[in-house]
Every structure is written in structure tokens, then in C-alpha cells.
Short mmCIF file of C-alpha atoms in Angstrom, two decimals:
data_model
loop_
_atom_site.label_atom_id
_atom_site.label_comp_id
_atom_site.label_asym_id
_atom_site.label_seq_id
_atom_site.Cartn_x
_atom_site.Cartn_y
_atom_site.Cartn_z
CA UNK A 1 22.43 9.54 8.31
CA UNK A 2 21.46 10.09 12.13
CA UNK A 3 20.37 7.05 13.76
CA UNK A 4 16.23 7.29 14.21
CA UNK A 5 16.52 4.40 17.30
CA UNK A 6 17.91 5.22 20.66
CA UNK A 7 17.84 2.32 23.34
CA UNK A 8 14.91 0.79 20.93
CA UNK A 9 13.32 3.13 20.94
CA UNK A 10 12.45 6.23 18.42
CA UNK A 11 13.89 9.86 18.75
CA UNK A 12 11.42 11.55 16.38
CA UNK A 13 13.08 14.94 16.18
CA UNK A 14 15.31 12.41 14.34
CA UNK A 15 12.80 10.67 12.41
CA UNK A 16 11.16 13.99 11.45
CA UNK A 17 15.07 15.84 10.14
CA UNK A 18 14.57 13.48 7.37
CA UNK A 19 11.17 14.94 5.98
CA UNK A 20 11.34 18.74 4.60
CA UNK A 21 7.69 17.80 4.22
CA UNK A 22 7.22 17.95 8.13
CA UNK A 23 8.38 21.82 8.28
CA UNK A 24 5.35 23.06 6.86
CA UNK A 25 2.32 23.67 9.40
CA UNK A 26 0.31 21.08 7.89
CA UNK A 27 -0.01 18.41 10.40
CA UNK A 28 0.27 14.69 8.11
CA UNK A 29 -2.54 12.66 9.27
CA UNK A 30 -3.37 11.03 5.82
CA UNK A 31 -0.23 8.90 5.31
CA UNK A 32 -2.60 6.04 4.07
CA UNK A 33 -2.80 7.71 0.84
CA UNK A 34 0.93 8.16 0.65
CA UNK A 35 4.09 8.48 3.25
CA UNK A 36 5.88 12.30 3.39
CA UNK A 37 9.18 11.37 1.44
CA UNK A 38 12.73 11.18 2.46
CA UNK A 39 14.90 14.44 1.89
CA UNK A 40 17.57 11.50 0.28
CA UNK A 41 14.36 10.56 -2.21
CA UNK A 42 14.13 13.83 -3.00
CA UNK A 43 17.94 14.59 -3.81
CA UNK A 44 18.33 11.23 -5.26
CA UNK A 45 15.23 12.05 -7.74
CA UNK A 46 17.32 15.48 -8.66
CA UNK A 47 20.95 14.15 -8.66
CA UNK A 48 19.63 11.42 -11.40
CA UNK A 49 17.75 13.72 -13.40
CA UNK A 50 21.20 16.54 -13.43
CA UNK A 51 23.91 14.13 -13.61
CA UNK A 52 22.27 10.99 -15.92
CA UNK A 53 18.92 11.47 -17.45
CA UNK A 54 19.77 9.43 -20.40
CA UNK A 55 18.47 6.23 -21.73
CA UNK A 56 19.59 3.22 -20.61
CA UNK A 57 22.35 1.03 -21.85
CA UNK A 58 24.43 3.26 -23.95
CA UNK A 59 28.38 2.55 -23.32
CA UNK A 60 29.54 5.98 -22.69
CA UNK A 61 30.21 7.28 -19.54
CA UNK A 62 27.06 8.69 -18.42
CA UNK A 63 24.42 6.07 -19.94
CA UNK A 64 26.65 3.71 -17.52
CA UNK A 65 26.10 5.88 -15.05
CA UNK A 66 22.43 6.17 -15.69
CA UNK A 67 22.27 2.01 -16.23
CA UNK A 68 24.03 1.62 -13.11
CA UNK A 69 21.58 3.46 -10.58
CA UNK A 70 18.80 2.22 -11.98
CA UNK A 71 19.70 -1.39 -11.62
CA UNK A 72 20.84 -0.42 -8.21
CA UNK A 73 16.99 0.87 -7.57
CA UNK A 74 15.42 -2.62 -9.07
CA UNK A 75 18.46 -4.81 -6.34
CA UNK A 76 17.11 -2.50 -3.78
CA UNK A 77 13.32 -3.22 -4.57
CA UNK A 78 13.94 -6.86 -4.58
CA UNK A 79 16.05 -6.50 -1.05
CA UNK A 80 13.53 -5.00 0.22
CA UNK A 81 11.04 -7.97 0.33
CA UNK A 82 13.94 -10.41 0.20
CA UNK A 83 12.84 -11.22 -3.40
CA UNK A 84 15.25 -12.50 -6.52
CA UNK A 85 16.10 -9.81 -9.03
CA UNK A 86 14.29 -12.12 -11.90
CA UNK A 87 10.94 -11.96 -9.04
CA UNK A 88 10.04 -8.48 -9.23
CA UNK A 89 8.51 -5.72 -11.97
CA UNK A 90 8.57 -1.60 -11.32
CA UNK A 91 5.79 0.06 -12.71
CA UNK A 92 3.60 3.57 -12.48
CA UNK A 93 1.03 2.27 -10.39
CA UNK A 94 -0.83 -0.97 -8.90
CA UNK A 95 -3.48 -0.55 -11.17
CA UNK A 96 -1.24 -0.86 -14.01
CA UNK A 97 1.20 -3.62 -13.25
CA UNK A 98 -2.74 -5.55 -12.32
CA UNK A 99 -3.54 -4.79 -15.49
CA UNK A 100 -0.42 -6.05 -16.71
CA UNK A 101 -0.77 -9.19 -15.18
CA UNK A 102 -4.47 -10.04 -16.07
CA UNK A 103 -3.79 -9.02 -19.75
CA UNK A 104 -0.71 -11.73 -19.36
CA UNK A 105 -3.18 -14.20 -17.91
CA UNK A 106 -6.37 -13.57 -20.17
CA UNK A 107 -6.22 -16.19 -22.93
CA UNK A 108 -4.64 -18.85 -20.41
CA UNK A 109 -8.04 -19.44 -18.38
CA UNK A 110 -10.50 -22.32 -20.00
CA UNK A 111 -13.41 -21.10 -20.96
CA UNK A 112 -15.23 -22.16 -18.08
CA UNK A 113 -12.73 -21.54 -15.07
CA UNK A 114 -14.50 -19.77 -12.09
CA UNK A 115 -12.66 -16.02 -10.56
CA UNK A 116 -12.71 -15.59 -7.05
CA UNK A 117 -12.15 -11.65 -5.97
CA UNK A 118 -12.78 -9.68 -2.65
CA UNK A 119 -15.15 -7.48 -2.37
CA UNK A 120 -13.45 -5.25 0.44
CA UNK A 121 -10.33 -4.85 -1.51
CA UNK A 122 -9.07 -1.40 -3.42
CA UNK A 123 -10.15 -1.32 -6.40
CA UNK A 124 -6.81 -1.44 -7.92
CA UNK A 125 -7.02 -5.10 -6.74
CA UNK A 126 -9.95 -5.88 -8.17
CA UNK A 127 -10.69 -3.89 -11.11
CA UNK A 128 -8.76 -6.18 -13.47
CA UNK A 129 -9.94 -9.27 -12.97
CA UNK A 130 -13.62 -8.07 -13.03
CA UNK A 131 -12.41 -6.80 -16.81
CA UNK A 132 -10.96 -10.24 -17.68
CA UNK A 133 -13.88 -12.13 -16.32
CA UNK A 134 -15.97 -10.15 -18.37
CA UNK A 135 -13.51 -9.94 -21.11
CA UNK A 136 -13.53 -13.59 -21.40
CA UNK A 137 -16.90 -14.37 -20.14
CA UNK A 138 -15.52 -16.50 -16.83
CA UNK A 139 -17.64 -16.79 -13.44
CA UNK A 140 -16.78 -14.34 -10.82
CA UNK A 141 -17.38 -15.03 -7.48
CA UNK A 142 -17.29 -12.55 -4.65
CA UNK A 143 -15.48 -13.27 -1.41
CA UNK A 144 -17.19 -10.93 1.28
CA UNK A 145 -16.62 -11.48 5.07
CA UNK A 146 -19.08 -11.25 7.56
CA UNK A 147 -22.37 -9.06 8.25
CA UNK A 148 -20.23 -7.80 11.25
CA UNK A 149 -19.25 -4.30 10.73
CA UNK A 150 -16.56 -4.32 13.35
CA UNK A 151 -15.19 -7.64 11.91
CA UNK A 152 -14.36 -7.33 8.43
CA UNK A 153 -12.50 -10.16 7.87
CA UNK A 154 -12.00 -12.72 4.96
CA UNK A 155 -11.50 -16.44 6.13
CA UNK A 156 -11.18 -19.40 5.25
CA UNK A 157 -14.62 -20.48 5.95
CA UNK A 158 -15.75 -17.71 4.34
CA UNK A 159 -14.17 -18.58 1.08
CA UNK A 160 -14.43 -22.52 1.07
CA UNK A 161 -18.00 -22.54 -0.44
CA UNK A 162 -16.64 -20.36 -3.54
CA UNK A 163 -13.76 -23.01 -4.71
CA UNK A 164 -14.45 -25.78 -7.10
CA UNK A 165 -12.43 -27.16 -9.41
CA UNK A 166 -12.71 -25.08 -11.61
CA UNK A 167 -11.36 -22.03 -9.70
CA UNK A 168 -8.07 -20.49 -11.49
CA UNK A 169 -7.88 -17.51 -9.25
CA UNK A 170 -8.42 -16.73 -5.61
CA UNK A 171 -7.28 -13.05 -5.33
CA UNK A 172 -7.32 -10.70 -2.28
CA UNK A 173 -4.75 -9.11 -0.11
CA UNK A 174 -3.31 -9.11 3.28
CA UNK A 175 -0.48 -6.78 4.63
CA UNK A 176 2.71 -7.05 6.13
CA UNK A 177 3.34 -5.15 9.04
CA UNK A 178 6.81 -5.18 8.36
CA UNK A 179 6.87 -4.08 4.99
CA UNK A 180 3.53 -2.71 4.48
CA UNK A 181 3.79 -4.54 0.98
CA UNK A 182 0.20 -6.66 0.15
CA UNK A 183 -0.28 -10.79 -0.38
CA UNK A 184 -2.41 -12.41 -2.20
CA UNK A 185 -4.20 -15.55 -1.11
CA UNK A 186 -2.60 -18.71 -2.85
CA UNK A 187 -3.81 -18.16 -6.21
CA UNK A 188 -5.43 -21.52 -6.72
CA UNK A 189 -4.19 -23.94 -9.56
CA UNK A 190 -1.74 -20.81 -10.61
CA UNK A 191 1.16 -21.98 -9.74
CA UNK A 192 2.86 -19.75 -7.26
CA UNK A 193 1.99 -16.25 -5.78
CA UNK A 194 2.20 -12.73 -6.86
CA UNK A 195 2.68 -9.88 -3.86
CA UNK A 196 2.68 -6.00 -4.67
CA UNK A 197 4.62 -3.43 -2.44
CA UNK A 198 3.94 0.72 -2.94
CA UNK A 199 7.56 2.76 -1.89
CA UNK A 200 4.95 5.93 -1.93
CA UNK A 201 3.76 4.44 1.37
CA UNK A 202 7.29 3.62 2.73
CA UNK A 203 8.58 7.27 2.58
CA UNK A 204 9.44 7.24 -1.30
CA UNK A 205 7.80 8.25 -4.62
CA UNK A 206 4.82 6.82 -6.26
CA UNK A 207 5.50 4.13 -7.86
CA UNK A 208 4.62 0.36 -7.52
CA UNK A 209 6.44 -3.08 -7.49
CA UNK A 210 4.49 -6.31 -8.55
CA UNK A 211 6.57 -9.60 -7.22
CA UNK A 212 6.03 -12.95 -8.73
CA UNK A 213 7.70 -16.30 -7.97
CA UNK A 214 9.18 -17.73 -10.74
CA UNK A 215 6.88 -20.82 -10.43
CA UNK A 216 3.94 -18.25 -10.94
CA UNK A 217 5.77 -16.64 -13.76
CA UNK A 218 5.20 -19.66 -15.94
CA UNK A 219 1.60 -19.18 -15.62
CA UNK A 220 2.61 -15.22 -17.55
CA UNK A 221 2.82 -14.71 -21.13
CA UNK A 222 5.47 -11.72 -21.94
CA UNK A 223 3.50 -8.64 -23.03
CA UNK A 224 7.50 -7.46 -23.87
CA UNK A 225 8.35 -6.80 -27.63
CA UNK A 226 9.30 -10.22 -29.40
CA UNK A 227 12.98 -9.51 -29.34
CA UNK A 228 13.37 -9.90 -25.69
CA UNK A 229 13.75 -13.20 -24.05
CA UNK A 230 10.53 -13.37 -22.39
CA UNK A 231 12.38 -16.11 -19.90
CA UNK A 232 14.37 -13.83 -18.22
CA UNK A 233 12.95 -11.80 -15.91
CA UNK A 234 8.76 -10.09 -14.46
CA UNK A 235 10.29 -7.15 -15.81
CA UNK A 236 10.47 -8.19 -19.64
CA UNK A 237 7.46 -10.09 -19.20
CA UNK A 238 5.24 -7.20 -18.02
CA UNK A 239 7.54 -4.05 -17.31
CA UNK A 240 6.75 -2.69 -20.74
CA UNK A 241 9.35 -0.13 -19.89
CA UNK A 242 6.99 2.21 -17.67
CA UNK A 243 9.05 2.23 -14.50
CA UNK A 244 10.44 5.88 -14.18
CA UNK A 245 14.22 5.56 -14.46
CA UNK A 246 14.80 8.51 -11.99
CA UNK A 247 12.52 7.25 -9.01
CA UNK A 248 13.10 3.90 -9.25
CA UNK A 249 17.21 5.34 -8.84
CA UNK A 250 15.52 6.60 -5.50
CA UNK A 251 14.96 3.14 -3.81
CA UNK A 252 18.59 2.43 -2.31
CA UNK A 253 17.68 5.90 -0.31
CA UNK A 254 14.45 4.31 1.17
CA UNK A 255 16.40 0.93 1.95
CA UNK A 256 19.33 2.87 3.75
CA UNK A 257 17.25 4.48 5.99
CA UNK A 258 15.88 1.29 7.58
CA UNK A 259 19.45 0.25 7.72
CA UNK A 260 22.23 -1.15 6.17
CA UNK A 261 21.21 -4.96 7.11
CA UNK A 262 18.63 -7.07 7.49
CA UNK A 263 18.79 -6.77 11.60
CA UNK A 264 19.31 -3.10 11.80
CA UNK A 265 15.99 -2.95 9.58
CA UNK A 266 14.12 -5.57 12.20
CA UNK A 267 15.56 -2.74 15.10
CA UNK A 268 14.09 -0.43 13.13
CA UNK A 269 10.56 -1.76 12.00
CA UNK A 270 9.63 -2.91 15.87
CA UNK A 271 10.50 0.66 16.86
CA UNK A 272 8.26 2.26 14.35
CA UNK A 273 5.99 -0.24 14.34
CA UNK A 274 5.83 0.34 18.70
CA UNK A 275 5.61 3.72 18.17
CA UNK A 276 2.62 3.90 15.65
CA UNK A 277 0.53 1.40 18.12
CA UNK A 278 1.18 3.91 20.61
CA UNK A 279 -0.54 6.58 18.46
CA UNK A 280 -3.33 4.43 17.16
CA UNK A 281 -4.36 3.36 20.89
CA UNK A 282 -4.71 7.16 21.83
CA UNK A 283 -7.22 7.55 19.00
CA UNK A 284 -9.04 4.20 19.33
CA UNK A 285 -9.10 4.17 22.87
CA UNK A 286 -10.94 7.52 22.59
CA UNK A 287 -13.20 6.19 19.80
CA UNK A 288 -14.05 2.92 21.73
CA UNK A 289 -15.66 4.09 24.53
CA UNK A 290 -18.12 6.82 22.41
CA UNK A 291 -21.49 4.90 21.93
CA UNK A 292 -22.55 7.07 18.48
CA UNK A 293 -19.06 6.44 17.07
CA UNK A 294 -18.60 3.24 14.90
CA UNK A 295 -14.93 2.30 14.07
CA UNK A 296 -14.94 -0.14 11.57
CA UNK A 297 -13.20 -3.37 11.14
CA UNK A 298 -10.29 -3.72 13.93
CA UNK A 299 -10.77 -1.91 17.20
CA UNK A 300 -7.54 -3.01 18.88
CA UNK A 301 -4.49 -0.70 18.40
CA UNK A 302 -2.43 -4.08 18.33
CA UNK A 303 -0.09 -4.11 15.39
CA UNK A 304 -0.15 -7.57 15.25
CA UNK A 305 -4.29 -7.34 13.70
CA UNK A 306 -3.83 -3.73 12.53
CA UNK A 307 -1.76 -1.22 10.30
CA UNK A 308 -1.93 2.11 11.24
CA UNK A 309 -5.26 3.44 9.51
CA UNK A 310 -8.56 4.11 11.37
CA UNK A 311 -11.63 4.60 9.89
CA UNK A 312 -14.92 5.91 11.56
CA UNK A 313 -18.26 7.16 11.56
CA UNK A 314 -20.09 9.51 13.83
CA UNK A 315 -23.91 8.98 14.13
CA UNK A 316 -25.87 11.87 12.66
CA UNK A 317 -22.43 13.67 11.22
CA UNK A 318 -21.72 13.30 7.37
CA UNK A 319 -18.17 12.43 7.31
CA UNK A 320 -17.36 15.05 4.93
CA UNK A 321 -18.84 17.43 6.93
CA UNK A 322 -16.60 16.10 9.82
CA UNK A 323 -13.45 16.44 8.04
CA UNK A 324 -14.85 19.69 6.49
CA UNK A 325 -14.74 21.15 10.21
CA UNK A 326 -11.27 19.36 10.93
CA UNK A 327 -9.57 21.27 7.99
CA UNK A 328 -11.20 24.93 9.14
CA UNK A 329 -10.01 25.04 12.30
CA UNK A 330 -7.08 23.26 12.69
CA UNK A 331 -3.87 22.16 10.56
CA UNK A 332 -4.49 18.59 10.78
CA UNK A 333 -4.80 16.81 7.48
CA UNK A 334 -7.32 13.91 7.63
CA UNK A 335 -9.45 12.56 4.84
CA UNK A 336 -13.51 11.59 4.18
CA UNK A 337 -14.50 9.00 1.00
CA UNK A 338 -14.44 5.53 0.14
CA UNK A 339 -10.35 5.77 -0.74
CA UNK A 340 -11.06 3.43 -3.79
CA UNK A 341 -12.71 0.70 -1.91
CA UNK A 342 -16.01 1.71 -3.26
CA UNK A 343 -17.52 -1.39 -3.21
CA UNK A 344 -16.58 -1.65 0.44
CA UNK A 345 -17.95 1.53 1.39
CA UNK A 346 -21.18 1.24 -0.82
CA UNK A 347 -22.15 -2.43 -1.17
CA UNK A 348 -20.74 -3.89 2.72
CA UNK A 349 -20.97 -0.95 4.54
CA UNK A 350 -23.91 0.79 2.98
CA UNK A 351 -22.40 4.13 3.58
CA UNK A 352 -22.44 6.24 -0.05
CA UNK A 353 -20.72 8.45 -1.18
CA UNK A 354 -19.19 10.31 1.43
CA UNK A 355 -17.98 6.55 3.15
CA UNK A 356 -15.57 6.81 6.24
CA UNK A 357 -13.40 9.07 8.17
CA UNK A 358 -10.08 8.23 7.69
CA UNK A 359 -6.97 8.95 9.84
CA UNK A 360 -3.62 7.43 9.36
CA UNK A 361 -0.65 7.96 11.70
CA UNK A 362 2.91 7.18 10.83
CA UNK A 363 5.92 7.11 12.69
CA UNK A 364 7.26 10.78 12.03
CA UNK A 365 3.98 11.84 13.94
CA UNK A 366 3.51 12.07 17.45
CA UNK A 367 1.35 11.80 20.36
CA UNK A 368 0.91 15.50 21.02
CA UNK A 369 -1.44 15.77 17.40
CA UNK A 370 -2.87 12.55 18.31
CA UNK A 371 -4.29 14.15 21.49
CA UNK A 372 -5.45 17.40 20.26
CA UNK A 373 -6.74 15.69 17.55
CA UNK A 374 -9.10 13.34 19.56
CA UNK A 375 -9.92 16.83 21.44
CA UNK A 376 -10.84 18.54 18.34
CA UNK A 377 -13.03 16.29 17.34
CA UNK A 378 -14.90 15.77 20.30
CA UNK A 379 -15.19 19.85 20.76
CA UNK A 380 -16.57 19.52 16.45
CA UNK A 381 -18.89 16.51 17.19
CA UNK A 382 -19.90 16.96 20.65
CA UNK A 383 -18.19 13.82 21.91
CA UNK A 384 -16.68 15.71 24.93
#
């Protein structure tokens, strides 16, 4: 595998030899919803499904086979956020593996404990406590930041007023900008913490991996069938055999190409993670200085208060109709809505419907779209 850092830095005709994706004229400017994936993914995903698409555990040759890469894929999702084997669950989705976990926690919860949920979050972090809370008729409290538009942020100030004693959850996300993977907020009088990570948005398939402590894990009933030991691992507690054997056989791929060890991966990450601030601050820089143009949350292209997703709105343009205009004339691939933080867009922004523009640049993109980006839209918008 070429090396994608040169002198610390990135050499993105590198970068980009690993993404068939990136031969195709569509320019990738939506990598918030999901990362292009690696061409190793890829042939991973096929070599499993040729060579061992059987079911796991049998003892002739190929079910070891087939056994063998997919506990290779769960040691590689665990490596990857430095988490115990026994710490982690693979499943189709965050939505699921949240619904997982609430359904483990729902008769646990007194009948009066209090809920405490964000109310800028993706829905796929909130949805399932808002069903237990009603499922189980608990409080729920709403953490919401400030009236500032431009400063979306959830503190601790913000939240104090919410906890009593009676608070058994405290549940809303920050990211990594290592990993990319999401944290909860302690989860108060749960013992422990539970973290989710999505490989779709580190350059592999869709899938999702739910982490838990194994403190927290005493706090989780086993939703497994009766004949497992419930005390082994998050993945016979909650896996409920939905991870997909042949893409969770893709992780090692994903892994490699950050590097073989935990400091060639640190090499890596402050590369890409230079080279995306780079892009964002062409963008936002742009943005910034246009008086009917309102960038919400984070203005700074700093990657130590941002990831690399910016989202906009242009007074008197409909963002759809903005995007709309993007995708007729150019080859760029951006993205209007509220991107499952409905409640966001609708209830803290105010915006409807057609919510935000979104644009999110990634490492295997590069300045030159950035720039004729931020001249499209000013020729689209008049913001010349």
C-alpha cells in the first residue's frame, strides 16, 4: 500500500489511488453522509463473499476460514478506538444498536427516574430514548444550548439545571477528531459510558459499532437467546447477530490504511486532519466575510472546535434551491435538508423543511474544488 504522507505531509494523488470512487466526474463534497470507500474494502467485501460466505463456526476448512476474518474485523474494530474485544458490538446501523441498548435498559429505570437528551443531536441519538421515556412513562428533559445561532454548544451550565437525583441518563454526543467516532456525556448514575463509531464515515461500509465499558455493561440486560452467556461479551448482550459477516471482514482494510501502529496512525490523522482544515478555511473564510450568509455553529476552520462539515444559509435563497443550482451546472456533490437532526433544524434553528446547506470535505479532496466551489456559488447567489 503506497504511503499517503510525505515529509508530514499528504500526497493526494496517493490518497485518491485508493478510491475507484474518485474516477468518476462527480466531485465528493457530501462525505458527512458517508466517506468514498477503500478499493481494499471493496475487494475485501468480494474476496469474503467468493472464498467464505458460510456461517460461522463450522470446523471445516472454509467455516474456519469464514470464523477467522470475521473475528479479525471485530479485533480490528476494537483497535481502532483502543477498546477490549468484550467492549464493543457491530451492528447495521446507529439507530439499531440505540435501540438495542434502550430496549436493554427499559425495565432497569425506577419508575420515576428523569431522561436527559439533546436536542441538537441526530436523531439516531435521540430517537430511542424519547421511545423508552414514553414507553415507560419517565421525564424527559431537553438539553438545548444557547439562543446563539453561531454558538451551538451544549455545556455544562447549560445542563446543570436539568440533573437531580433522579436523573439515570444524560445522553448527547461529542466527536473525536481523531477517530471521528461519537461520546456520550457521562451517563449519570449508569455506571460507565457507551461511545459509537460509523466505518461508513472512515472510508469503509455502512455499518456501526456501539462501545461500552464493561462497568456500563452491568447496567445491560442480554437481549441474546438464553443459551448464550450473557457475561461474556456487548456482542451477546445486544449483537443479536445483525452485524454483516462480509463487511465487518472489511475492517482490518480500513485499519491498515492508517497504518500498521498506533504512531504511524497519529502521522497519519494530523496529516489528514491538517489537510481538511486547510480546505474548510478556504470555504469559511469565504463565507465569513458575506454579511447575508449565516454559517451556523463553529466559524473557525480550527480542527481542534470543528470536524470537517459546514453548514449555511444564504438570505433570501431556499437552500434547496441553492444546491438545486450547484448540481445543474457543475459536478460538485453537496447536499440541502435537516440530515436527521430535524429537531435541530426545525425547533433551534427555525429553518423547515429545506434546513441547511451542507458541504463536507475530506481528505481525498482538494483545494482546487474548494475554490471553484466558493466561486460557483458566489456566481449562483450573487455573493461575488
Amino acid at each position: 500500500m503506497a504511503d499517503i504522507v510525505v515529509d508530514c505531509q499528504l500526497d493526494i494523488q496517493a490518497v485518491q489511488s485508493h478510491f475507484p470512487a474518485l474516477k468518476q466526474k462527480q466531485v465528493f463534497l457530501d462525505n458527512a453522509g458517508g466517506s468514498q470507500i477503500l478499493s481494499d474494502a471493496i475487494n475485501s467485501i468480494r474476496t469474503y463473499l467468493e472464498e467464505s460466505n458460510v456461517q460461522l463456526g463450522a470446523s471445516y476448512n472454509v467455516g474456519q476460514k469464514a470464523t477467522q476474518k470475521y473475528n479479525q474485523g471485530l479485533q480490528a474494530a476494537a483497535d481502532f478506538i483502543n477498546a477490549d474485544l468484550s467492549e464493543i458490538v457491530i451492528g447495521p446501523s446507529t439507530t439499531q444498536l440505540f435501540a438495542n441498548l434502550a430496549q436493554s435498559f427499559a425495565l432497569s429505570f425506577p419508575a420515576d427516574a428523569e431522561i436527559v437528551v439533546s436536542s441538537i443531536d441526530h436523531e439516531a441519538n435521540i430517537a430511542s430514548w424519547v421511545r423508552l421515556a414514553k414507553m415507560r412513562n419517565l421525564k424527559l428533559k431537553w438539553w438545548t444550548p444557547s439562543s446563539d445561532l453561531q454558538d451551538l454548544k451544549l455545556t455544562a451550565e447549560n445542563l446543570r439545571p436539568l440533573l437531580s437525583e433522579k436523573t439515570k441518563l444524560g445522553w448527547t454526543f461529542t466527536l473525536s477528531r481523531g477517530t471521528r467516532y461519537a461520546a456520550p456525556v457521562q451517563n449519570r448514575n449508569v455506571s460507565g459510558t457507551q461511545t459509537k463509531y460509523l466505518p461508513g464515515k472512515v472510508y469503509g461500509p455502512h455499518i456501526a459499532v456501539l462501545y461500552a465499558s464493561t462497568s456500563a455493561q452491568q447496567s445491560v440486560s442480554s437481549l441474546g437467546h438464553y443459551f448464550h452467556n450473557p457475561a461474556e461479551t456487548l456482542s451477546t448482550r445486544l449483537g443479536l447477530a445483525a452485524a454483516s459477516y462480509e463487511l465487518v471482514a472489511a475492517i482490518p482494510s480500513i485499519l491498515a490504511y492508517f497504518g500498521p501502529d498506533a504512531s504511524s496512525r497519529r502521522k497519519k490523522w494530523a496529516a489528514i486532519a491538517a489537510h481538511e482544515e486547510k480546505l474548510q478555511a478556504i470555504l469559511l473564510d469565504y463565507l465569513n466575510k458575506r454579511e447575508d450568509v449565516t454559517v451556523y455553529s463553529e466559524r473557525s476552520a480550527d480542527q481542534a472546535l470543528r470536524v470537517p462539515v459546514v453548514s449555511f444559509g444564504i438570505r433570501g435563497r431556499s437552500s434547496r434551491e441553492v444546491v438545486e443550482q450547484v448540481d445543474a451546472c457543475s459536478d460538485f456533490g453537496i447536499r440541502w435538508g435537516h440530515f436527521y437532526s430535524k429537531r435541530l433544524v426545525d425547533e433551534v434553528l427555525g429553518l423547515g423543511e429545506e434546513g441547511v446547506v451542507r458541504v463536507s470535505m475530506v481528505h481525498y479532496n482538494t483545494g482546487k474544488y474548494c475554490i471553484l466551489q466558493r466561486a460557483l456559488l458566489g456566481q449562483l447567489c450573487g455573493l461575488v
